[in-house]
């Protein structure tokens, strides 16, 4: 497969064309942003870890029948994915109230929700990804009733699966963000899971200590982001190297591999 020109650059990823019109390459950057781009930094090794963690989760979801865009991981920072038309909505799934919902609605931080709560945000950085309702989505044709119904069913299965997967390794899945895309499979319109699922897009707390193992370490200046993401990868059984492997080593390994290719 040949890597073509850059099609799109986002805050944490770059999409490149390939010689197959249906496939693109997703490159995971080390850049971290928060608060609608007001806080920015580069954290060496973050992209490598997110690539591996997202590959692991999406492959597992595929095995339980959740169609998604992942074709295969290419190397330490890149994966081949199916080209989809992204639905311009961020689907937020909450099991425990924390983050924006606590400020917006005055809910006590850490409140366990009776049922998973799905929120919709318009994917628009200029507007700060505002919260929207299902009625907004239908009124402005951002998605259809049929798509939303399909997506909601997928979200609940994804959430159930991920809660169990993380619980098994001593992590609580607090909340996360998903994106979905449209494509035609055998001439039929389909909606599939897209983007990434990683500690950048989830809140993950240690089951016993509530230690934050996600991007809140960057947002809240808690430090040690790479050790936290490495901990998630190790617990999921993704990193088999010596117990003290650091993402910096992973990055070095990646550059050695690139030179060898
Ligand atoms: P909140 O609305 O509390 O800020 O975020 C809820 C969840 O969705 C968190 O797990 C957060 O990481 C994720 N999330 C929401 N918006 C974004 C976004 O624009 N980028 C990323 N990476 N994650 C997001």
PDB file of C-alpha atoms and ligand atoms in Angstrom:
ATOM      1  CA  UNK A   1       0.000   0.000   0.000  1.00  0.00           C
ATOM      2  CA  UNK A   2       1.291   3.446  -0.980  1.00  0.00           C
ATOM      3  CA  UNK A   3       0.899   6.437   1.324  1.00  0.00           C
ATOM      4  CA  UNK A   4      -0.453   9.451  -0.558  1.00  0.00           C
ATOM      5  CA  UNK A   5      -1.023  13.091   0.264  1.00  0.00           C
ATOM      6  CA  UNK A   6      -2.266  14.501   3.531  1.00  0.00           C
ATOM      7  CA  UNK A   7      -6.062  14.781   3.406  1.00  0.00           C
ATOM      8  CA  UNK A   8      -6.784  16.206   6.840  1.00  0.00           C
ATOM      9  CA  UNK A   9      -4.911  17.197   9.970  1.00  0.00           C
ATOM     10  CA  UNK A  10      -6.754  17.234  13.290  1.00  0.00           C
ATOM     11  CA  UNK A  11      -5.558  17.996  16.815  1.00  0.00           C
ATOM     12  CA  UNK A  12      -4.239  14.509  17.536  1.00  0.00           C
ATOM     13  CA  UNK A  13      -4.251  12.704  14.190  1.00  0.00           C
ATOM     14  CA  UNK A  14      -3.452  13.103  10.492  1.00  0.00           C
ATOM     15  CA  UNK A  15      -5.264  11.314   7.661  1.00  0.00           C
ATOM     16  CA  UNK A  16      -3.350  10.393   4.490  1.00  0.00           C
ATOM     17  CA  UNK A  17      -4.722   9.097   1.193  1.00  0.00           C
ATOM     18  CA  UNK A  18      -3.586   5.713  -0.147  1.00  0.00           C
ATOM     19  CA  UNK A  19      -3.596   4.175  -3.605  1.00  0.00           C
ATOM     20  CA  UNK A  20      -6.877   2.473  -2.644  1.00  0.00           C
ATOM     21  CA  UNK A  21      -9.697   5.029  -2.815  1.00  0.00           C
ATOM     22  CA  UNK A  22     -11.617   3.288  -0.025  1.00  0.00           C
ATOM     23  CA  UNK A  23      -8.744   3.223   2.462  1.00  0.00           C
ATOM     24  CA  UNK A  24      -6.764   5.938   4.264  1.00  0.00           C
ATOM     25  CA  UNK A  25      -3.924   5.967   6.783  1.00  0.00           C
ATOM     26  CA  UNK A  26      -4.546   7.379  10.240  1.00  0.00           C
ATOM     27  CA  UNK A  27      -1.370   8.742  11.897  1.00  0.00           C
ATOM     28  CA  UNK A  28      -1.363   9.306  15.678  1.00  0.00           C
ATOM     29  CA  UNK A  29       0.488  12.479  16.695  1.00  0.00           C
ATOM     30  CA  UNK A  30       2.034  13.252  20.074  1.00  0.00           C
ATOM     31  CA  UNK A  31       0.160  16.553  20.287  1.00  0.00           C
ATOM     32  CA  UNK A  32      -2.199  17.087  23.183  1.00  0.00           C
ATOM     33  CA  UNK A  33      -4.813  19.826  23.297  1.00  0.00           C
ATOM     34  CA  UNK A  34      -7.521  20.707  25.783  1.00  0.00           C
ATOM     35  CA  UNK A  35     -10.168  23.337  26.435  1.00  0.00           C
ATOM     36  CA  UNK A  36     -10.887  23.877  22.766  1.00  0.00           C
ATOM     37  CA  UNK A  37      -7.223  24.235  21.793  1.00  0.00           C
ATOM     38  CA  UNK A  38      -6.395  26.826  24.491  1.00  0.00           C
ATOM     39  CA  UNK A  39      -3.965  24.407  26.185  1.00  0.00           C
ATOM     40  CA  UNK A  40      -1.457  22.688  23.901  1.00  0.00           C
ATOM     41  CA  UNK A  41       1.604  20.527  24.315  1.00  0.00           C
ATOM     42  CA  UNK A  42       3.543  17.691  22.734  1.00  0.00           C
ATOM     43  CA  UNK A  43       3.922  14.567  24.842  1.00  0.00           C
ATOM     44  CA  UNK A  44       6.507  12.206  23.373  1.00  0.00           C
ATOM     45  CA  UNK A  45       5.146   8.711  22.938  1.00  0.00           C
ATOM     46  CA  UNK A  46       1.431   9.509  23.388  1.00  0.00           C
ATOM     47  CA  UNK A  47       0.594   8.743  19.743  1.00  0.00           C
ATOM     48  CA  UNK A  48       2.351   5.382  19.901  1.00  0.00           C
ATOM     49  CA  UNK A  49       0.350   4.338  22.954  1.00  0.00           C
ATOM     50  CA  UNK A  50      -2.979   5.587  21.590  1.00  0.00           C
ATOM     51  CA  UNK A  51      -2.393   3.746  18.308  1.00  0.00           C
ATOM     52  CA  UNK A  52      -1.853   0.473  20.176  1.00  0.00           C
ATOM     53  CA  UNK A  53      -4.667   0.943  22.696  1.00  0.00           C
ATOM     54  CA  UNK A  54      -7.192   2.014  20.047  1.00  0.00           C
ATOM     55  CA  UNK A  55      -6.208  -0.920  17.814  1.00  0.00           C
ATOM     56  CA  UNK A  56      -6.720  -3.303  20.739  1.00  0.00           C
ATOM     57  CA  UNK A  57     -10.158  -1.941  21.652  1.00  0.00           C
ATOM     58  CA  UNK A  58     -11.453  -1.665  18.074  1.00  0.00           C
ATOM     59  CA  UNK A  59     -10.248  -5.194  17.228  1.00  0.00           C
ATOM     60  CA  UNK A  60     -12.047  -6.540  20.275  1.00  0.00           C
ATOM     61  CA  UNK A  61     -15.202  -4.623  19.375  1.00  0.00           C
ATOM     62  CA  UNK A  62     -15.018  -6.059  15.878  1.00  0.00           C
ATOM     63  CA  UNK A  63     -15.002  -9.544  17.387  1.00  0.00           C
ATOM     64  CA  UNK A  64     -18.289  -8.870  19.164  1.00  0.00           C
ATOM     65  CA  UNK A  65     -19.855  -7.612  15.928  1.00  0.00           C
ATOM     66  CA  UNK A  66     -19.365  -3.850  16.224  1.00  0.00           C
ATOM     67  CA  UNK A  67     -18.408  -2.787  12.710  1.00  0.00           C
ATOM     68  CA  UNK A  68     -15.646  -0.213  12.746  1.00  0.00           C
ATOM     69  CA  UNK A  69     -13.193   1.503  10.425  1.00  0.00           C
ATOM     70  CA  UNK A  70     -10.023  -0.314  11.526  1.00  0.00           C
ATOM     71  CA  UNK A  71      -8.423  -2.486   8.850  1.00  0.00           C
ATOM     72  CA  UNK A  72      -5.015  -3.080  10.415  1.00  0.00           C
ATOM     73  CA  UNK A  73      -2.239  -1.378  12.317  1.00  0.00           C
ATOM     74  CA  UNK A  74       0.660  -0.594   9.982  1.00  0.00           C
ATOM     75  CA  UNK A  75       3.379   0.426  12.418  1.00  0.00           C
ATOM     76  CA  UNK A  76       3.878   2.162  15.757  1.00  0.00           C
ATOM     77  CA  UNK A  77       2.006   5.303  14.744  1.00  0.00           C
ATOM     78  CA  UNK A  78      -0.187   4.416  11.807  1.00  0.00           C
ATOM     79  CA  UNK A  79      -3.188   2.291  10.997  1.00  0.00           C
ATOM     80  CA  UNK A  80      -5.088   1.615   7.786  1.00  0.00           C
ATOM     81  CA  UNK A  81      -8.729   2.560   8.148  1.00  0.00           C
ATOM     82  CA  UNK A  82     -11.768   2.657   5.877  1.00  0.00           C
ATOM     83  CA  UNK A  83     -12.604   6.052   4.462  1.00  0.00           C
ATOM     84  CA  UNK A  84     -15.941   7.131   5.895  1.00  0.00           C
ATOM     85  CA  UNK A  85     -18.003  10.291   5.924  1.00  0.00           C
ATOM     86  CA  UNK A  86     -17.832  11.314   9.556  1.00  0.00           C
ATOM     87  CA  UNK A  87     -21.198  12.169  11.139  1.00  0.00           C
ATOM     88  CA  UNK A  88     -20.545  15.649  12.602  1.00  0.00           C
ATOM     89  CA  UNK A  89     -21.525  14.643  16.132  1.00  0.00           C
ATOM     90  CA  UNK A  90     -19.463  13.664  19.174  1.00  0.00           C
ATOM     91  CA  UNK A  91     -21.380  10.989  21.072  1.00  0.00           C
ATOM     92  CA  UNK A  92     -20.501  11.262  24.763  1.00  0.00           C
ATOM     93  CA  UNK A  93     -21.279   8.276  26.973  1.00  0.00           C
ATOM     94  CA  UNK A  94     -21.279   8.720  30.747  1.00  0.00           C
ATOM     95  CA  UNK A  95     -21.388   6.089  33.477  1.00  0.00           C
ATOM     96  CA  UNK A  96     -20.215   8.392  36.280  1.00  0.00           C
ATOM     97  CA  UNK A  97     -20.725  12.162  36.326  1.00  0.00           C
ATOM     98  CA  UNK A  98     -17.520  14.158  36.124  1.00  0.00           C
ATOM     99  CA  UNK A  99     -16.077  16.822  33.822  1.00  0.00           C
ATOM    100  CA  UNK A 100     -18.346  19.151  31.896  1.00  0.00           C
ATOM    101  CA  UNK A 101     -21.652  17.694  33.112  1.00  0.00           C
ATOM    102  CA  UNK A 102     -20.853  18.459  36.748  1.00  0.00           C
ATOM    103  CA  UNK A 103     -20.228  22.126  35.922  1.00  0.00           C
ATOM    104  CA  UNK A 104     -23.110  22.423  33.470  1.00  0.00           C
ATOM    105  CA  UNK A 105     -25.768  20.845  35.688  1.00  0.00           C
ATOM    106  CA  UNK A 106     -24.295  21.163  39.190  1.00  0.00           C
ATOM    107  CA  UNK A 107     -24.136  17.368  39.630  1.00  0.00           C
ATOM    108  CA  UNK A 108     -21.736  16.182  42.327  1.00  0.00           C
ATOM    109  CA  UNK A 109     -18.458  14.904  40.896  1.00  0.00           C
ATOM    110  CA  UNK A 110     -18.301  11.095  41.008  1.00  0.00           C
ATOM    111  CA  UNK A 111     -22.085  10.518  41.053  1.00  0.00           C
ATOM    112  CA  UNK A 112     -22.725   7.038  39.643  1.00  0.00           C
ATOM    113  CA  UNK A 113     -25.470   7.260  37.009  1.00  0.00           C
ATOM    114  CA  UNK A 114     -28.432   4.843  37.178  1.00  0.00           C
ATOM    115  CA  UNK A 115     -28.165   4.180  33.429  1.00  0.00           C
ATOM    116  CA  UNK A 116     -25.518   5.128  30.869  1.00  0.00           C
ATOM    117  CA  UNK A 117     -26.230   8.669  29.687  1.00  0.00           C
ATOM    118  CA  UNK A 118     -25.683   9.573  26.029  1.00  0.00           C
ATOM    119  CA  UNK A 119     -25.068  13.223  25.166  1.00  0.00           C
ATOM    120  CA  UNK A 120     -24.588  14.748  21.715  1.00  0.00           C
ATOM    121  CA  UNK A 121     -22.166  17.545  20.864  1.00  0.00           C
ATOM    122  CA  UNK A 122     -21.815  19.213  17.494  1.00  0.00           C
ATOM    123  CA  UNK A 123     -18.326  18.549  16.113  1.00  0.00           C
ATOM    124  CA  UNK A 124     -17.299  22.144  15.539  1.00  0.00           C
ATOM    125  CA  UNK A 125     -14.126  23.499  17.140  1.00  0.00           C
ATOM    126  CA  UNK A 126     -14.991  27.105  16.293  1.00  0.00           C
ATOM    127  CA  UNK A 127     -18.186  26.786  18.337  1.00  0.00           C
ATOM    128  CA  UNK A 128     -16.463  24.754  21.091  1.00  0.00           C
ATOM    129  CA  UNK A 129     -18.357  21.495  20.311  1.00  0.00           C
ATOM    130  CA  UNK A 130     -21.678  22.685  21.829  1.00  0.00           C
ATOM    131  CA  UNK A 131     -24.119  20.283  23.465  1.00  0.00           C
ATOM    132  CA  UNK A 132     -27.102  19.607  21.166  1.00  0.00           C
ATOM    133  CA  UNK A 133     -30.320  17.605  21.404  1.00  0.00           C
ATOM    134  CA  UNK A 134     -31.640  14.860  19.144  1.00  0.00           C
ATOM    135  CA  UNK A 135     -34.145  17.437  17.855  1.00  0.00           C
ATOM    136  CA  UNK A 136     -31.270  19.708  16.749  1.00  0.00           C
ATOM    137  CA  UNK A 137     -29.660  16.765  14.948  1.00  0.00           C
ATOM    138  CA  UNK A 138     -32.832  16.042  12.992  1.00  0.00           C
ATOM    139  CA  UNK A 139     -33.756  19.707  12.429  1.00  0.00           C
ATOM    140  CA  UNK A 140     -30.403  20.497  10.809  1.00  0.00           C
ATOM    141  CA  UNK A 141     -29.934  17.134   9.051  1.00  0.00           C
ATOM    142  CA  UNK A 142     -26.697  16.323  10.865  1.00  0.00           C
ATOM    143  CA  UNK A 143     -27.942  12.741  11.005  1.00  0.00           C
ATOM    144  CA  UNK A 144     -31.163  10.798  10.503  1.00  0.00           C
ATOM    145  CA  UNK A 145     -33.531   9.138  12.972  1.00  0.00           C
ATOM    146  CA  UNK A 146     -32.523   5.734  11.543  1.00  0.00           C
ATOM    147  CA  UNK A 147     -28.805   6.439  11.969  1.00  0.00           C
ATOM    148  CA  UNK A 148     -29.256   7.731  15.509  1.00  0.00           C
ATOM    149  CA  UNK A 149     -31.273   4.659  16.513  1.00  0.00           C
ATOM    150  CA  UNK A 150     -28.550   2.378  15.075  1.00  0.00           C
ATOM    151  CA  UNK A 151     -25.793   4.361  16.737  1.00  0.00           C
ATOM    152  CA  UNK A 152     -27.530   4.338  20.130  1.00  0.00           C
ATOM    153  CA  UNK A 153     -27.809   0.531  20.038  1.00  0.00           C
ATOM    154  CA  UNK A 154     -24.127   0.238  19.098  1.00  0.00           C
ATOM    155  CA  UNK A 155     -23.133   2.686  21.837  1.00  0.00           C
ATOM    156  CA  UNK A 156     -24.846   0.665  24.565  1.00  0.00           C
ATOM    157  CA  UNK A 157     -23.135  -2.558  23.405  1.00  0.00           C
ATOM    158  CA  UNK A 158     -19.768  -0.786  23.166  1.00  0.00           C
ATOM    159  CA  UNK A 159     -20.251   0.640  26.647  1.00  0.00           C
ATOM    160  CA  UNK A 160     -21.213  -2.756  28.142  1.00  0.00           C
ATOM    161  CA  UNK A 161     -18.242  -4.421  26.507  1.00  0.00           C
ATOM    162  CA  UNK A 162     -15.771  -1.738  27.497  1.00  0.00           C
ATOM    163  CA  UNK A 163     -17.003  -1.530  31.104  1.00  0.00           C
ATOM    164  CA  UNK A 164     -16.363  -5.293  31.410  1.00  0.00           C
ATOM    165  CA  UNK A 165     -13.019  -5.192  29.619  1.00  0.00           C
ATOM    166  CA  UNK A 166     -11.702  -2.401  31.838  1.00  0.00           C
ATOM    167  CA  UNK A 167     -13.260  -3.802  35.027  1.00  0.00           C
ATOM    168  CA  UNK A 168     -11.329  -7.019  34.398  1.00  0.00           C
ATOM    169  CA  UNK A 169      -8.064  -5.074  34.596  1.00  0.00           C
ATOM    170  CA  UNK A 170      -8.965  -2.935  37.595  1.00  0.00           C
ATOM    171  CA  UNK A 171     -10.107   0.196  35.754  1.00  0.00           C
ATOM    172  CA  UNK A 172     -13.440   2.051  35.952  1.00  0.00           C
ATOM    173  CA  UNK A 173     -14.795   3.377  32.644  1.00  0.00           C
ATOM    174  CA  UNK A 174     -16.154   6.754  33.726  1.00  0.00           C
ATOM    175  CA  UNK A 175     -17.072   8.276  30.353  1.00  0.00           C
ATOM    176  CA  UNK A 176     -15.892   8.443  26.755  1.00  0.00           C
ATOM    177  CA  UNK A 177     -16.442  10.006  23.347  1.00  0.00           C
ATOM    178  CA  UNK A 178     -17.280   8.134  20.151  1.00  0.00           C
ATOM    179  CA  UNK A 179     -17.539   9.137  16.513  1.00  0.00           C
ATOM    180  CA  UNK A 180     -19.330   7.295  13.743  1.00  0.00           C
ATOM    181  CA  UNK A 181     -19.071   7.412   9.951  1.00  0.00           C
ATOM    182  CA  UNK A 182     -21.106   6.527   6.920  1.00  0.00           C
ATOM    183  CA  UNK A 183     -20.003   4.297   4.082  1.00  0.00           C
ATOM    184  CA  UNK A 184     -21.459   1.931   1.528  1.00  0.00           C
ATOM    185  CA  UNK A 185     -20.793  -1.784   2.034  1.00  0.00           C
ATOM    186  CA  UNK A 186     -21.911  -3.951  -0.916  1.00  0.00           C
ATOM    187  CA  UNK A 187     -24.041  -1.040  -2.130  1.00  0.00           C
ATOM    188  CA  UNK A 188     -25.781  -0.751   1.249  1.00  0.00           C
ATOM    189  CA  UNK A 189     -25.600   2.378   3.468  1.00  0.00           C
ATOM    190  CA  UNK A 190     -23.923   1.509   6.751  1.00  0.00           C
ATOM    191  CA  UNK A 191     -22.938   3.411   9.883  1.00  0.00           C
ATOM    192  CA  UNK A 192     -19.750   2.205  11.533  1.00  0.00           C
ATOM    193  CA  UNK A 193     -17.643   3.202  14.521  1.00  0.00           C
ATOM    194  CA  UNK A 194     -14.763   5.509  13.525  1.00  0.00           C
ATOM    195  CA  UNK A 195     -12.013   7.727  15.032  1.00  0.00           C
ATOM    196  CA  UNK A 196     -10.200   6.240  18.054  1.00  0.00           C
ATOM    197  CA  UNK A 197     -10.877   4.881  21.534  1.00  0.00           C
ATOM    198  CA  UNK A 198      -7.966   5.599  23.849  1.00  0.00           C
ATOM    199  CA  UNK A 199      -7.103   7.362  27.110  1.00  0.00           C
ATOM    200  CA  UNK A 200      -7.349  10.587  25.049  1.00  0.00           C
ATOM    201  CA  UNK A 201     -11.051   9.990  24.478  1.00  0.00           C
ATOM    202  CA  UNK A 202     -12.059   8.116  27.669  1.00  0.00           C
ATOM    203  CA  UNK A 203     -11.943   8.839  31.385  1.00  0.00           C
ATOM    204  CA  UNK A 204     -10.367   5.840  33.090  1.00  0.00           C
ATOM    205  CA  UNK A 205      -9.934   5.650  36.867  1.00  0.00           C
ATOM    206  CA  UNK A 206      -8.102   2.971  38.823  1.00  0.00           C
ATOM    207  CA  UNK A 207     -10.819   0.823  40.444  1.00  0.00           C
ATOM    208  CA  UNK A 208      -9.297   0.985  43.913  1.00  0.00           C
ATOM    209  CA  UNK A 209      -7.573   4.350  44.167  1.00  0.00           C
ATOM    210  CA  UNK A 210      -9.577   6.389  41.594  1.00  0.00           C
ATOM    211  CA  UNK A 211      -6.208   7.489  40.151  1.00  0.00           C
ATOM    212  CA  UNK A 212      -6.796   9.120  36.770  1.00  0.00           C
ATOM    213  CA  UNK A 213      -5.263   7.124  33.916  1.00  0.00           C
ATOM    214  CA  UNK A 214      -6.403   9.360  31.045  1.00  0.00           C
ATOM    215  CA  UNK A 215      -6.099  12.753  29.381  1.00  0.00           C
ATOM    216  CA  UNK A 216      -7.304  14.519  32.542  1.00  0.00           C
ATOM    217  CA  UNK A 217      -3.666  14.159  33.664  1.00  0.00           C
ATOM    218  CA  UNK A 218      -2.889  16.738  30.953  1.00  0.00           C
ATOM    219  CA  UNK A 219      -6.074  18.805  31.322  1.00  0.00           C
ATOM    220  CA  UNK A 220      -5.616  19.132  35.093  1.00  0.00           C
ATOM    221  CA  UNK A 221      -1.791  19.385  35.090  1.00  0.00           C
ATOM    222  CA  UNK A 222      -1.448  16.157  37.086  1.00  0.00           C
ATOM    223  CA  UNK A 223       1.696  15.109  35.183  1.00  0.00           C
ATOM    224  CA  UNK A 224       2.861  11.557  34.422  1.00  0.00           C
ATOM    225  CA  UNK A 225       0.583  11.133  31.414  1.00  0.00           C
ATOM    226  CA  UNK A 226       2.861   8.631  29.664  1.00  0.00           C
ATOM    227  CA  UNK A 227       3.203   6.349  32.724  1.00  0.00           C
ATOM    228  CA  UNK A 228      -0.606   6.433  33.096  1.00  0.00           C
ATOM    229  CA  UNK A 229      -1.263   5.532  29.421  1.00  0.00           C
ATOM    230  CA  UNK A 230       1.488   2.874  29.621  1.00  0.00           C
ATOM    231  CA  UNK A 231      -0.250   1.450  32.692  1.00  0.00           C
ATOM    232  CA  UNK A 232      -3.519   1.171  30.740  1.00  0.00           C
ATOM    233  CA  UNK A 233      -1.722  -0.554  27.841  1.00  0.00           C
ATOM    234  CA  UNK A 234       0.067  -2.976  30.159  1.00  0.00           C
ATOM    235  CA  UNK A 235      -3.085  -3.876  32.074  1.00  0.00           C
ATOM    236  CA  UNK A 236      -4.866  -4.565  28.779  1.00  0.00           C
ATOM    237  CA  UNK A 237      -2.001  -6.927  27.932  1.00  0.00           C
ATOM    238  CA  UNK A 238      -0.859  -4.842  24.969  1.00  0.00           C
ATOM    239  CA  UNK A 239       2.680  -4.131  26.121  1.00  0.00           C
ATOM    240  CA  UNK A 240       4.544  -7.322  26.843  1.00  0.00           C
ATOM    241  CA  UNK A 241       7.964  -5.749  27.172  1.00  0.00           C
ATOM    242  CA  UNK A 242       9.721  -5.598  30.545  1.00  0.00           C
ATOM    243  CA  UNK A 243       7.506  -4.128  33.224  1.00  0.00           C
ATOM    244  CA  UNK A 244       9.343  -0.807  33.194  1.00  0.00           C
ATOM    245  CA  UNK A 245       8.989  -0.194  29.456  1.00  0.00           C
ATOM    246  CA  UNK A 246       8.435   3.478  28.824  1.00  0.00           C
ATOM    247  CA  UNK A 247       6.714   5.066  25.894  1.00  0.00           C
ATOM    248  CA  UNK A 248       9.933   6.922  25.164  1.00  0.00           C
ATOM    249  CA  UNK A 249      11.537   3.532  24.510  1.00  0.00           C
ATOM    250  CA  UNK A 250       8.540   2.648  22.380  1.00  0.00           C
ATOM    251  CA  UNK A 251       9.095   5.861  20.410  1.00  0.00           C
ATOM    252  CA  UNK A 252      12.775   5.040  19.916  1.00  0.00           C
ATOM    253  CA  UNK A 253      11.821   1.568  18.746  1.00  0.00           C
ATOM    254  CA  UNK A 254       9.416   3.156  16.303  1.00  0.00           C
ATOM    255  CA  UNK A 255      12.082   5.380  14.772  1.00  0.00           C
ATOM    256  CA  UNK A 256      14.487   2.415  14.501  1.00  0.00           C
ATOM    257  CA  UNK A 257      11.767   0.424  12.726  1.00  0.00           C
ATOM    258  CA  UNK A 258      11.053   3.331  10.370  1.00  0.00           C
ATOM    259  CA  UNK A 259      14.731   3.517   9.420  1.00  0.00           C
ATOM    260  CA  UNK A 260      14.739  -0.229   8.743  1.00  0.00           C
ATOM    261  CA  UNK A 261      11.705   0.003   6.396  1.00  0.00           C
TER     262      UNK A 261
HETATM  263  P1  LIG B   1     -16.472  16.250  29.021  1.00  0.00           P
HETATM  264  O1  LIG B   1     -17.751  16.615  28.303  1.00  0.00           O
HETATM  265  O2  LIG B   1     -16.718  15.921  30.457  1.00  0.00           O
HETATM  266  O3  LIG B   1     -15.391  17.264  28.830  1.00  0.00           O
HETATM  267  O4  LIG B   1     -15.919  14.916  28.319  1.00  0.00           O
HETATM  268  C1  LIG B   1     -16.641  13.706  28.389  1.00  0.00           C
HETATM  269  C2  LIG B   1     -15.793  12.599  27.793  1.00  0.00           C
HETATM  270  O5  LIG B   1     -15.695  12.759  26.384  1.00  0.00           O
HETATM  271  C3  LIG B   1     -14.348  12.544  28.301  1.00  0.00           C
HETATM  272  O6  LIG B   1     -13.953  11.192  28.372  1.00  0.00           O
HETATM  273  C4  LIG B   1     -13.539  13.256  27.229  1.00  0.00           C
HETATM  274  O7  LIG B   1     -12.253  12.712  27.139  1.00  0.00           O
HETATM  275  C5  LIG B   1     -14.350  12.935  25.973  1.00  0.00           C
HETATM  276  N1  LIG B   1     -14.353  14.063  25.043  1.00  0.00           N
HETATM  277  C6  LIG B   1     -15.291  15.000  24.867  1.00  0.00           C
HETATM  278  N2  LIG B   1     -14.959  15.868  23.904  1.00  0.00           N
HETATM  279  C7  LIG B   1     -13.770  15.471  23.440  1.00  0.00           C
HETATM  280  C8  LIG B   1     -12.897  15.959  22.418  1.00  0.00           C
HETATM  281  O8  LIG B   1     -13.167  16.945  21.705  1.00  0.00           O
HETATM  282  N3  LIG B   1     -11.728  15.288  22.253  1.00  0.00           N
HETATM  283  C9  LIG B   1     -11.405  14.192  22.999  1.00  0.00           C
HETATM  284  N4  LIG B   1     -10.236  13.579  22.780  1.00  0.00           N
HETATM  285  N5  LIG B   1     -12.207  13.691  23.944  1.00  0.00           N
HETATM  286  C10 LIG B   1     -13.390  14.322  24.173  1.00  0.00           C
END
